[in-house]
Coordinates of C-alpha atoms and ligand atoms in Angstrom, one line a residue:
X335 CA 217.9 135.0 292.1
X336 CA 218.5 134.5 288.8
X337 CA 215.9 132.8 286.5
X338 CA 215.8 129.9 284.2
X339 CA 214.2 129.6 280.7
X340 CA 210.5 128.6 281.9
X341 CA 209.6 127.2 278.4
X342 CA 211.8 124.2 279.0
X343 CA 209.4 123.3 281.7
X344 CA 207.0 123.0 279.3
X345 CA 208.5 120.2 277.8
X346 CA 207.2 116.6 278.1
X347 CA 209.4 114.1 279.9
X348 CA 212.8 113.4 278.7
X349 CA 213.7 113.1 274.8
X350 CA 212.2 110.2 273.5
X351 CA 215.0 108.0 272.7
X352 CA 216.7 108.9 276.4
X353 CA 213.5 107.6 277.8
X354 CA 213.8 104.5 275.7
X355 CA 217.4 103.9 276.8
X356 CA 216.6 104.4 280.2
X357 CA 213.7 101.7 280.1
X358 CA 215.7 99.3 278.2
X359 CA 218.8 99.8 280.7
X360 CA 216.4 99.3 283.6
X361 CA 215.0 96.1 282.1
X362 CA 218.5 94.6 281.2
X363 CA 219.7 95.6 284.8
X364 CA 216.8 93.3 286.2
X365 CA 217.1 90.6 284.0
X366 CA 221.0 90.5 283.2
X367 CA 220.5 87.4 281.1
X368 CA 218.1 89.1 278.5
X369 CA 219.5 89.5 275.0
X370 CA 217.8 92.5 273.8
X371 CA 217.7 93.2 270.5
X372 CA 217.9 97.3 269.5
X373 CA 215.7 98.2 266.6
X374 CA 214.8 101.4 268.3
X375 CA 216.7 104.5 268.0
X376 CA 218.0 104.8 264.0
X377 CA 221.3 104.2 264.9
X378 CA 223.9 102.4 262.4
X379 CA 225.5 99.2 262.6
X380 CA 227.6 98.3 259.9
X381 CA 231.4 99.6 260.2
X382 CA 232.6 102.7 258.2
X383 CA 233.4 101.7 254.6
X384 CA 237.2 101.0 253.7
X385 CA 237.2 104.4 251.3
X386 CA 236.4 106.2 254.6
X387 CA 238.5 104.4 257.1
X388 CA 241.5 105.2 254.5
X389 CA 240.9 108.8 254.3
X390 CA 240.5 109.0 258.1
X391 CA 244.0 107.2 258.5
X392 CA 245.2 109.7 256.0
X393 CA 243.9 113.1 257.4
X394 CA 245.5 111.7 260.8
X395 CA 248.7 111.2 259.7
X396 CA 248.6 114.7 257.9
X397 CA 247.6 116.3 261.4
X398 CA 251.0 115.1 262.8
X399 CA 252.8 117.0 260.5
X400 CA 254.1 120.5 260.7
X401 CA 253.4 121.1 256.9
X402 CA 250.0 119.7 256.9
X403 CA 248.5 120.0 260.4
X404 CA 245.1 122.0 260.4
X405 CA 244.1 124.1 263.1
X406 CA 240.6 126.1 263.0
X407 CA 239.1 125.7 259.5
X408 CA 236.6 127.8 257.7
X409 CA 233.6 127.5 260.2
X410 CA 231.3 126.8 256.8
X411 CA 233.4 123.9 256.1
X412 CA 236.4 123.5 253.5
X413 CA 236.0 124.3 250.1
X414 CA 237.0 120.7 249.2
X415 CA 234.0 119.1 251.0
X416 CA 231.5 121.9 250.1
X417 CA 232.5 121.9 246.4
X418 CA 232.0 117.7 246.3
X419 CA 228.4 118.0 247.9
X420 CA 227.2 120.7 245.2
X421 CA 228.7 118.9 242.4
X422 CA 227.3 115.2 243.7
X423 CA 224.4 116.0 245.7
X424 CA 222.8 118.9 243.5
X425 CA 224.6 119.9 240.2
X426 CA 224.3 116.2 239.0
X427 CA 220.5 116.2 240.0
X428 CA 219.9 119.6 238.2
X429 CA 219.6 121.5 241.3
X430 CA 221.5 125.1 240.8
X431 CA 222.7 124.7 244.5
X432 CA 226.4 126.5 245.0
X433 CA 229.4 125.5 247.3
X434 CA 228.7 128.9 248.9
X435 CA 225.3 128.3 249.8
X436 CA 226.5 125.0 251.8
X437 CA 227.0 125.2 255.6
X438 CA 229.2 122.0 257.0
X439 CA 228.3 121.1 260.5
X440 CA 228.9 118.1 263.1
X441 CA 225.3 116.7 262.2
X442 CA 221.8 117.5 261.0
X443 CA 220.0 117.0 264.4
X444 CA 222.1 120.6 265.4
X445 CA 221.0 122.2 262.6
X446 CA 217.3 121.2 262.1
X447 CA 217.3 122.2 266.0
X448 CA 219.2 125.4 265.7
X449 CA 217.5 127.0 262.6
X450 CA 214.8 128.1 264.3
X451 CA 217.0 130.8 266.0
X452 CA 217.2 133.1 263.0
X453 CA 213.7 133.2 262.9
X454 CA 211.1 135.7 264.8
X455 CA 209.8 134.2 267.9
X456 CA 206.2 135.0 266.9
X457 CA 206.4 132.9 263.7
X458 CA 203.9 130.1 263.5
X459 CA 205.3 126.6 263.2
X460 CA 204.0 123.8 261.3
X461 CA 205.1 120.2 262.2
X462 CA 203.9 117.1 260.9
X463 CA 202.3 114.9 263.3
X464 CA 203.9 112.0 263.6
X465 CA 207.1 114.0 263.9
X466 CA 210.9 114.0 264.7
X467 CA 210.7 115.4 268.3
X468 CA 213.8 117.7 267.6
X469 CA 211.7 120.2 265.2
X470 CA 208.9 120.3 268.3
X471 CA 211.1 120.6 271.3
X472 CA 213.9 123.4 269.9
X473 CA 210.7 125.6 269.4
X474 CA 209.3 125.0 272.5
X475 CA 212.5 125.7 274.2
X476 CA 212.9 128.9 272.4
X477 CA 209.2 129.8 273.5
X478 CA 207.4 129.7 270.1
X479 CA 204.3 127.7 271.9
X480 CA 202.0 127.4 274.7
X481 CA 201.9 124.4 277.1
X482 CA 201.5 121.1 276.3
X483 CA 197.7 120.2 276.3
X484 CA 196.9 116.6 277.2
X485 CA 193.3 117.3 275.6
X486 CA 194.6 118.0 272.3
X487 CA 197.8 115.8 272.8
X488 CA 200.1 118.5 271.7
X489 CA 201.3 121.9 272.2
X490 CA 199.4 124.9 272.3
X491 CA 200.2 127.4 269.2
X492 CA 201.8 124.6 267.0
X493 CA 199.7 123.7 264.0
X494 CA 200.1 120.1 263.4
X495 CA 199.7 118.4 260.0
X496 CA 198.0 115.0 260.9
X497 CA 199.9 112.4 259.0
X498 CA 197.0 109.1 258.9
X499 CA 197.1 106.0 257.0
X500 CA 193.8 107.8 255.1
X501 CA 196.2 110.3 253.6
X502 CA 199.3 107.8 252.9
X503 CA 200.7 109.3 256.1
X504 CA 201.4 112.8 253.8
X505 CA 200.9 116.1 255.3
X506 CA 197.8 118.2 253.7
X507 CA 197.9 121.9 253.3
X508 CA 197.0 123.6 256.0
X509 CA 193.8 125.5 256.9
X510 CA 195.9 128.1 259.2
X511 CA 198.8 129.6 257.6
X512 CA 202.2 128.8 259.1
X513 CA 205.4 130.8 258.9
X514 CA 207.8 127.9 259.5
X515 CA 207.1 124.3 258.0
X516 CA 209.0 121.1 258.8
X517 CA 209.2 118.6 256.3
X518 CA 211.1 115.4 256.2
X519 CA 210.9 112.9 253.4
X520 CA 211.5 110.3 253.3
X521 CA 209.8 110.6 256.6
X522 CA 210.9 109.9 260.3
X523 CA 209.1 107.6 261.8
X524 CA 206.7 106.6 258.9
X525 CA 209.4 105.6 256.4
X526 CA 206.8 106.7 253.8
X527 CA 207.5 109.5 251.2
X528 CA 206.1 112.0 249.1
X529 CA 206.1 112.6 245.1
X530 CA 207.8 115.5 243.4
X531 CA 204.1 116.5 242.1
X532 CA 203.2 116.8 245.9
X533 CA 206.3 118.2 247.2
X534 CA 205.9 121.2 244.5
X535 CA 202.3 121.7 246.1
X536 CA 204.1 122.8 249.1
X537 CA 206.8 125.0 247.4
X538 CA 204.1 126.6 245.5
X539 CA 202.1 127.1 248.8
X540 CA 205.0 128.6 250.9
X541 CA 205.8 130.9 248.1
X542 CA 202.4 131.8 247.9
X543 CA 202.0 132.4 251.6
X544 CA 205.3 133.6 252.5
X545 CA 206.6 130.8 254.7
X546 CA 209.5 129.1 254.6
X547 CA 209.8 125.0 254.5
X548 CA 212.7 123.7 256.6
X549 CA 213.1 120.2 254.6
X550 CA 215.0 117.5 256.3
X551 CA 216.4 115.0 254.0
X552 CA 218.3 112.8 256.0
X553 CA 217.2 109.7 254.5
X554 CA 217.5 110.4 250.9
X555 CA 220.1 108.0 250.2
X556 CA 217.5 105.2 250.9
X557 CA 215.2 106.2 247.9
X558 CA 214.9 103.0 245.5
X559 CA 211.5 104.1 243.7
X560 CA 211.5 106.6 240.5
X561 CA 209.6 109.9 240.8
X562 CA 210.4 110.6 244.4
X563 CA 212.8 113.8 245.1
X564 CA 216.1 113.8 246.8
X565 CA 216.1 117.2 247.5
X566 CA 213.4 119.7 247.7
X567 CA 215.5 121.8 245.0
X568 CA 214.3 119.8 242.4
X569 CA 211.0 121.6 242.6
X570 CA 210.4 124.7 241.0
X571 CA 211.0 128.0 243.1
X572 CA 212.2 125.9 245.9
X573 CA 215.5 128.1 246.3
X574 CA 213.1 130.9 247.0
X575 CA 211.1 129.3 249.8
X576 CA 213.4 126.6 251.5
X577 CA 216.2 125.6 253.8
X578 CA 217.3 121.8 253.3
X579 CA 219.3 119.6 255.9
X580 CA 221.6 116.6 255.2
X581 CA 223.3 114.1 257.2
X582 CA 226.2 111.8 256.8
X583 CA 224.9 109.7 259.5
X584 CA 222.4 107.4 257.5
X585 CA 223.9 107.4 254.2
X586 CA 227.6 106.7 255.4
X587 CA 227.4 105.4 258.8
X588 CA 228.8 108.7 260.6
X589 CA 226.4 108.6 263.7
X590 CA 229.5 108.4 265.8
X591 CA 231.6 110.3 263.4
X592 CA 229.5 113.3 263.1
X593 CA 228.9 115.3 260.0
X594 CA 226.2 117.2 258.0
X595 CA 225.5 120.1 256.0
X596 CA 222.6 122.6 255.5
X597 CA 221.8 124.3 252.4
X598 CA 220.6 128.2 253.1
X599 CA 219.9 129.6 249.4
X600 CA 221.1 133.3 248.5
X601 CA 217.6 133.5 246.7
X602 CA 215.9 133.1 250.4
X603 CA 215.4 136.6 251.3
X604 CA 212.6 137.6 254.2
X605 CA 211.5 141.4 253.6
X606 CA 214.9 142.2 252.2
X607 CA 217.1 140.5 254.8
X608 CA 218.8 137.1 253.9
X609 CA 218.7 134.1 256.3
X610 CA 221.8 132.8 254.4
X611 CA 223.8 135.6 256.2
X612 CA 222.3 135.0 259.4
X613 CA 222.8 131.5 259.5
X614 CA 226.3 132.6 258.3
X615 CA 226.6 135.1 261.3
X616 CA 225.4 132.5 263.8
X617 CA 227.8 129.5 262.7
X618 CA 230.7 132.3 262.7
X619 CA 229.9 133.0 266.2
X620 CA 228.6 129.8 267.8
X621 CA 230.8 127.2 265.5
X622 CA 234.4 126.4 264.9
X623 CA 233.7 124.0 262.2
X624 CA 233.6 120.4 261.7
X625 CA 236.8 118.6 262.5
X626 CA 239.2 118.5 259.6
X627 CA 239.7 114.8 259.5
X628 CA 235.8 114.0 259.3
X629 CA 235.6 116.5 256.5
X630 CA 238.3 114.5 254.8
X631 CA 236.0 111.4 255.6
X632 CA 233.3 113.3 254.1
X633 CA 235.1 113.8 251.1
X634 CA 235.7 110.3 250.8
X635 CA 231.9 109.7 250.6
X636 CA 231.6 111.3 247.1
X637 CA 234.8 109.0 245.7
X638 CA 234.3 106.5 243.4
X639 CA 235.2 104.0 245.7
X640 CA 233.5 105.4 248.5
X641 CA 230.0 105.4 246.3
X642 CA 230.3 102.3 245.5
X643 CA 231.0 100.8 248.7
X644 CA 228.4 102.7 250.4
X645 CA 225.7 101.5 247.9
X646 CA 226.0 98.2 249.1
X647 CA 226.0 99.4 252.9
X648 CA 222.5 101.2 251.9
X649 CA 221.5 97.8 250.0
X650 CA 222.5 95.6 253.0
X651 CA 220.0 98.2 255.3
X652 CA 217.5 98.0 252.7
X653 CA 217.2 94.1 252.7
X654 CA 216.7 94.2 256.1
X655 CA 214.0 96.7 255.7
X656 CA 212.6 94.2 253.1
X657 CA 212.7 91.0 255.4
X658 CA 210.8 93.2 258.3
X659 CA 208.0 94.7 255.9
X660 CA 207.6 91.0 254.3
X661 CA 207.9 89.0 257.4
X662 CA 205.6 91.3 259.5
X663 CA 203.1 91.5 256.5
X664 CA 203.1 87.4 256.6
X665 CA 202.5 87.3 260.1
X666 CA 199.5 89.0 259.9
X667 CA 200.8 92.7 260.6
X668 CA 199.6 96.0 258.7
X669 CA 203.0 97.7 257.9
X670 CA 204.0 101.1 256.1
X671 CA 207.2 102.3 255.2
X672 CA 210.5 100.4 254.3
X673 CA 210.4 100.8 250.8
X674 CA 212.3 104.4 250.2
X675 CA 213.7 104.4 253.7
X676 CA 215.2 102.4 256.3
X677 CA 211.7 102.5 258.9
X678 CA 209.2 100.5 259.0
X679 CA 206.0 101.8 260.8
X680 CA 203.8 99.1 261.9
X681 CA 200.3 99.2 263.2
X682 CA 200.3 97.8 266.9
X683 CA 197.8 94.7 267.0
X684 CA 194.9 94.0 269.1
X685 CA 194.2 97.6 269.7
X686 CA 196.9 98.3 272.0
X687 CA 198.8 101.5 273.0
X688 CA 202.2 102.0 271.3
X689 CA 203.6 101.9 274.9
X690 CA 201.5 98.7 275.8
X691 CA 203.3 97.2 272.6
X692 CA 206.8 98.4 273.6
X693 CA 206.5 96.7 277.0
X694 CA 205.2 93.6 275.4
X695 CA 208.2 93.4 273.0
X696 CA 210.6 94.2 275.4
X697 CA 209.5 92.1 278.6
X698 CA 208.3 88.9 276.3
X699 CA 210.4 88.8 273.6
X700 CA 213.2 91.2 274.4
X701 CA 213.0 93.2 271.1
X702 CA 213.4 97.1 271.6
X703 CA 211.4 99.6 268.9
X704 CA 210.1 102.8 269.2
X705 CA 206.4 103.8 269.9
X706 CA 204.6 106.0 267.7
X707 CA 203.2 108.1 270.3
X708 CA 206.7 109.1 271.1
X709 CA 206.3 111.0 267.8
X710 CA 203.1 112.6 268.4
X711 CA 199.2 111.6 269.1
X712 CA 198.8 110.7 265.7
X713 CA 201.5 107.8 266.1
X714 CA 199.4 106.5 268.8
X715 CA 198.6 102.8 267.8
X716 CA 201.6 102.2 265.7
X717 CA 205.2 101.4 266.3
X718 CA 208.7 102.1 264.5
X719 CA 211.5 99.3 263.7
X720 CA 214.5 100.2 262.4
X721 CA 216.3 98.6 259.6
X722 CA 219.7 99.5 260.8
X723 CA 220.5 96.3 262.8
X724 CA 222.6 93.5 261.9
X725 CA 221.3 91.0 259.2
X726 CA 221.4 88.7 262.3
X727 CA 219.9 90.5 264.8
X728 CA 217.0 91.6 262.2
X729 CA 216.0 88.3 261.5
X730 CA 216.1 87.3 265.2
X731 CA 213.6 90.0 266.1
X732 CA 211.4 89.1 263.5
X733 CA 211.1 85.7 264.4
X734 CA 210.4 86.6 268.2
X735 CA 207.6 89.4 267.0
X736 CA 206.3 87.0 264.8
X737 CA 206.1 84.6 267.7
X738 CA 204.8 87.0 270.0
X739 CA 201.8 87.7 267.5
X740 CA 201.3 83.9 266.7
X741 CA 200.7 83.4 270.8
X742 CA 198.1 86.8 270.6
Ligands
MLT1663 C1 215.7 108.3 265.0 O1 216.0 107.0 265.4 O2 214.7 109.0 264.8 C2 217.0 109.2 264.9 O3 218.2 108.1 264.7 C3 217.3 109.9 265.6 C4 218.4 111.0 264.9 O4 218.8 110.8 263.8 O5 218.6 111.8 265.5

């Protein structure tokens, strides 16, 4: 008889957002009249901006002509897009990242999930707690952890960097030395961030310890304050110890179009072996490149028109974030995030658990959010709302939550 990858059996339930979607679908089925507002998964609601639509149309037309048809492209992405990314996201910020170090893909989720494949199975992994579940689950699937321990609220063998109210939801350097360190700033789920000085401490630590930082910068477009790094490569020495992931989902509304990229610097070297070469090998073996038309849409993100239109789009979501943050504060909630990120992290009132609050919101006021505990044990007692809804739904949801709190 064949065998299966038993590490999958260690996974806890289904993927967080699938669990939520199922709960909401069940509720809707038994309450067909309910007008549910979804502020759970961080999915965008604004349409693609005109500059992107125009680029898509143009690329579609090209694909219908013999001269401009594109078949398989370079697995790493077309030069036109990689060069735009290098210029705009790095060189303009004083970071010496070259186009050749950038791997274009169909989204950051796959890349942050797959990157662990190029590292040894005996590597010790550190994640923040609360954490985007993909970092944890993919390491569980690979067999880099032991079983889930109810007692410890996490997988054996993983180092959990607790991010709590007391430390401003920022991780502290661990006592036990990790090999792979996942960091995400601005943070999903807490919406909090880290200063450049504090990130520099992580870079220095990784370089001193011979660790690699897997840095998820999916939400950098939402940074509004000075002194917050948009890329880990703003820190001295980061090219020797960090891989960085970017998404086009949140800054440009590509959740349905799919596009992302990963930077694997040439200077990152492990015992004479280049992770860049390994990732390149993996990419070439398992991937045929993001669609041409989507990469053209990605290029439009960096055009003058695209940039101006997307600035407005980001501002729209950040106004939602402000409304939720201020509105909930006024109603007596303790809230975090929402200043440099499209997520608001609120403290569940009346000592209820995150899932109890989830059920209350769904059943009493038909608003969906994400229970903090879905992101890890340290998320217990917290709840995440996204600012990616429409303005109308955001305001309605806010009123409903405030009403629920008033009736507490
Ligand atoms: C989230 O809600 O945490 C994100 O939208 C999930 C994702 O980006 O994959």
